[in-house]
Short mmCIF file of C-alpha atoms in Angstrom, two decimals:
data_model
loop_
_atom_site.label_atom_id
_atom_site.label_comp_id
_atom_site.label_asym_id
_atom_site.label_seq_id
_atom_site.Cartn_x
_atom_site.Cartn_y
_atom_site.Cartn_z
CA MET A 1 77.38 128.55 121.85
CA GLY A 2 74.25 129.57 120.00
CA ARG A 3 71.69 127.49 118.25
CA ILE A 4 72.02 126.85 114.54
CA SER A 5 69.31 127.51 111.99
CA ASP A 6 67.34 124.71 110.36
CA SER A 7 69.02 125.35 107.01
CA ASP A 8 72.49 125.13 108.61
CA ARG A 9 71.50 121.93 110.39
CA ALA A 10 70.20 120.44 107.12
CA ARG A 11 73.41 121.48 105.35
CA ASN A 12 75.50 119.89 108.13
CA GLU A 13 73.45 116.68 108.02
CA ASP A 14 73.97 116.46 104.24
CA ALA A 15 77.72 116.96 104.73
CA ILE A 16 77.76 114.30 107.45
CA ARG A 17 75.85 111.82 105.26
CA ALA A 18 78.21 112.47 102.31
CA ALA A 19 81.26 111.99 104.55
CA MET A 20 79.66 108.88 106.07
CA ASP A 21 79.19 107.35 102.61
CA ARG A 22 82.80 108.12 101.65
CA LEU A 23 84.20 106.61 104.83
CA LEU A 24 82.06 103.49 104.56
CA ARG A 25 83.25 103.03 100.95
CA GLY A 26 86.80 102.97 102.31
CA GLU A 27 87.79 106.45 101.10
CA LEU A 28 89.69 107.41 104.23
CA PRO A 29 91.88 110.50 104.49
CA PRO A 30 95.59 109.96 105.21
CA GLY A 31 95.97 109.05 108.87
CA GLY A 32 92.20 108.76 109.33
CA LYS A 33 90.14 105.84 110.53
CA CYS A 34 86.56 104.82 110.00
CA ASP A 35 85.36 106.43 113.23
CA LEU A 36 83.35 109.37 114.55
CA LYS A 37 86.39 111.62 114.88
CA THR A 38 87.23 111.27 111.20
CA LEU A 39 83.55 111.61 110.29
CA ALA A 40 83.40 114.91 112.15
CA LEU A 41 86.60 116.16 110.50
CA GLU A 42 85.48 115.13 107.02
CA SER A 43 82.03 116.68 107.38
CA GLY A 44 83.26 119.91 108.98
CA VAL A 45 81.17 119.69 112.14
CA THR A 46 82.29 119.45 115.74
CA ARG A 47 82.50 115.98 117.20
CA THR A 48 80.46 117.01 120.25
CA GLY A 49 77.34 117.16 118.08
CA PHE A 50 77.40 113.35 117.87
CA TYR A 51 77.07 112.84 121.63
CA PRO A 52 74.22 113.42 124.13
CA LYS A 53 74.04 116.75 125.95
CA LYS A 54 73.01 117.64 129.49
CA ASN A 55 70.44 120.26 130.26
CA ARG A 56 70.97 122.66 133.13
CA ASP A 57 68.58 120.63 135.23
CA GLY A 58 70.75 117.49 134.76
CA ARG A 59 68.54 115.67 132.25
CA THR A 60 70.21 114.38 129.10
CA ARG A 61 69.01 115.16 125.62
CA PRO A 62 70.30 113.81 122.34
CA GLY A 63 73.00 115.70 120.50
CA PRO A 64 71.98 117.39 117.24
CA TYR A 65 73.68 114.73 115.10
CA GLN A 66 73.54 111.78 117.51
CA HIS A 67 71.08 109.94 115.28
CA LEU A 68 73.61 110.16 112.43
CA ALA A 69 76.39 108.85 114.71
CA GLU A 70 74.20 105.88 115.63
CA GLU A 71 73.40 105.28 111.95
CA PHE A 72 77.12 105.43 111.11
CA GLU A 73 78.00 102.95 113.86
CA ARG A 74 75.17 100.63 112.77
CA ARG A 75 76.19 100.69 109.09
CA ARG A 76 79.87 100.18 109.93
CA ALA A 77 79.04 97.22 112.19
CA ALA A 78 76.85 95.69 109.45
CA LEU A 79 79.68 96.02 106.91
CA GLN A 80 82.18 94.47 109.31
CA HIS A 81 79.76 91.65 110.11
CA ALA A 82 79.32 91.01 106.38
CA GLY A 83 83.09 90.68 106.02
CA GLU A 84 83.65 93.98 104.25
CA ILE A 85 86.20 95.71 106.40
CA VAL A 86 86.01 99.41 105.58
CA ASP A 87 89.01 100.45 107.64
CA PRO A 88 92.16 99.58 105.67
CA ARG A 89 94.17 99.66 108.87
CA ALA A 90 91.97 96.93 110.35
CA ALA A 91 92.48 94.89 107.17
CA GLN A 92 96.22 95.50 107.42
CA ILE A 93 96.23 94.37 111.06
CA LYS A 94 94.34 91.22 110.11
CA ARG A 95 96.76 90.53 107.23
CA LEU A 96 99.81 91.16 109.41
CA LYS A 97 98.50 88.87 112.16
CA ALA A 98 98.08 86.08 109.61
CA GLN A 99 101.57 86.76 108.27
CA VAL A 100 103.05 86.68 111.79
CA ALA A 101 101.33 83.34 112.48
CA GLU A 102 102.72 81.91 109.23
CA LEU A 103 106.22 83.19 110.00
CA LYS A 104 106.10 81.72 113.52
CA ASP A 105 105.12 78.37 112.00
CA ARG A 106 107.98 78.58 109.48
CA VAL A 107 110.48 79.46 112.21
CA ALA A 108 109.29 76.55 114.37
CA LYS A 109 109.67 74.13 111.43
CA ARG A 110 113.11 75.54 110.63
CA ASP A 111 114.19 75.18 114.27
CA GLU A 112 112.99 71.57 114.24
CA ALA A 113 114.91 70.85 111.03
CA MET A 114 118.04 72.47 112.47
CA ALA A 115 117.77 70.33 115.61
CA GLU A 116 117.49 67.19 113.47
CA LEU A 117 120.49 68.23 111.37
CA LEU A 118 122.52 68.97 114.50
CA ALA A 119 121.68 65.51 115.89
CA PHE A 120 122.68 63.95 112.54
CA LYS A 121 125.95 65.91 112.49
CA THR A 122 126.77 64.82 116.04
CA ALA A 123 126.06 61.17 115.21
CA ALA A 124 128.12 61.37 111.98
CA ILE A 125 131.11 62.92 113.77
CA SER A 126 130.90 60.27 116.49
CA GLN A 127 130.79 57.52 113.89
CA LEU A 128 133.74 59.00 111.96
CA THR A 129 135.75 59.30 115.18
CA ALA A 130 135.01 55.67 116.07
CA GLN A 131 136.02 54.52 112.56
CA HIS A 132 139.24 56.55 112.74
CA ASP A 133 140.09 55.04 116.11
CA GLU A 134 139.43 51.54 114.73
CA ILE A 135 141.65 52.16 111.68
CA THR A 136 144.43 53.51 113.91
CA ARG A 137 144.13 50.47 116.20
CA LEU A 138 144.23 48.04 113.27
CA ARG A 139 147.31 49.76 111.76
CA GLU A 140 149.10 49.59 115.10
CA GLN A 141 148.14 45.90 115.47
CA ALA A 142 149.37 45.11 111.94
CA ALA A 143 152.64 46.94 112.55
CA ALA A 144 153.15 45.09 115.84
CA LEU A 145 152.64 41.63 114.25
CA GLY A 146 155.02 42.30 111.40
CA ASN A 147 153.42 39.76 109.05
CA VAL A 148 151.68 42.30 106.80
CA ARG A 149 153.50 43.49 103.70
CA ARG A 150 152.78 46.69 101.90
CA LEU A 151 151.70 46.49 98.25
CA PRO A 152 153.91 48.25 95.76
CA ALA A 153 152.85 51.77 94.90
CA ALA A 154 151.01 52.21 91.61
CA ARG A 155 153.00 53.50 88.66
CA GLY A 156 152.08 57.03 87.77
CA GLY A 157 149.73 57.56 84.81
CA THR A 158 149.04 53.93 83.88
CA ALA A 159 146.04 51.94 84.92
CA PRO A 160 146.42 48.27 85.80
CA TYR A 161 144.95 45.64 83.50
CA GLY A 162 141.22 45.03 84.00
CA SER A 163 140.51 48.35 85.64
CA CYS A 164 137.43 50.30 84.72
CA SER A 165 139.29 53.53 84.15
#
């Protein structure tokens, strides 16, 4: 791979800075993130230019656009630290985590309410069963004694004197 001219490098740096500004404003392409890969794609340069290179003798030298990658990372970290999340997916993750926590809380409260209602239902059925058994026992006792008379059945359609209806 050959070296690029100073005018090409300046043109690439301008494209990188313009793409950097767009990404940090939150103007992300579909499926893109606020990262170096998307920065490289948006600016039209190869991603390898953002990373250090090795000379043939083993020494490392900075990549041609490494200073811009460091500036991008620094600006993105400052925005995130200030509370301005530039990556909509990160904001979505944060929102969804809060929503999941709220839903877990609601489910726990609903489970607690259902347990209370089940305990109430069990107690009510037990009480109704005990009352039914008592009524059955009292009817059998009254029938066995034989000293209880039944009242005459009410006449259909007429209310007795002094009734509220």
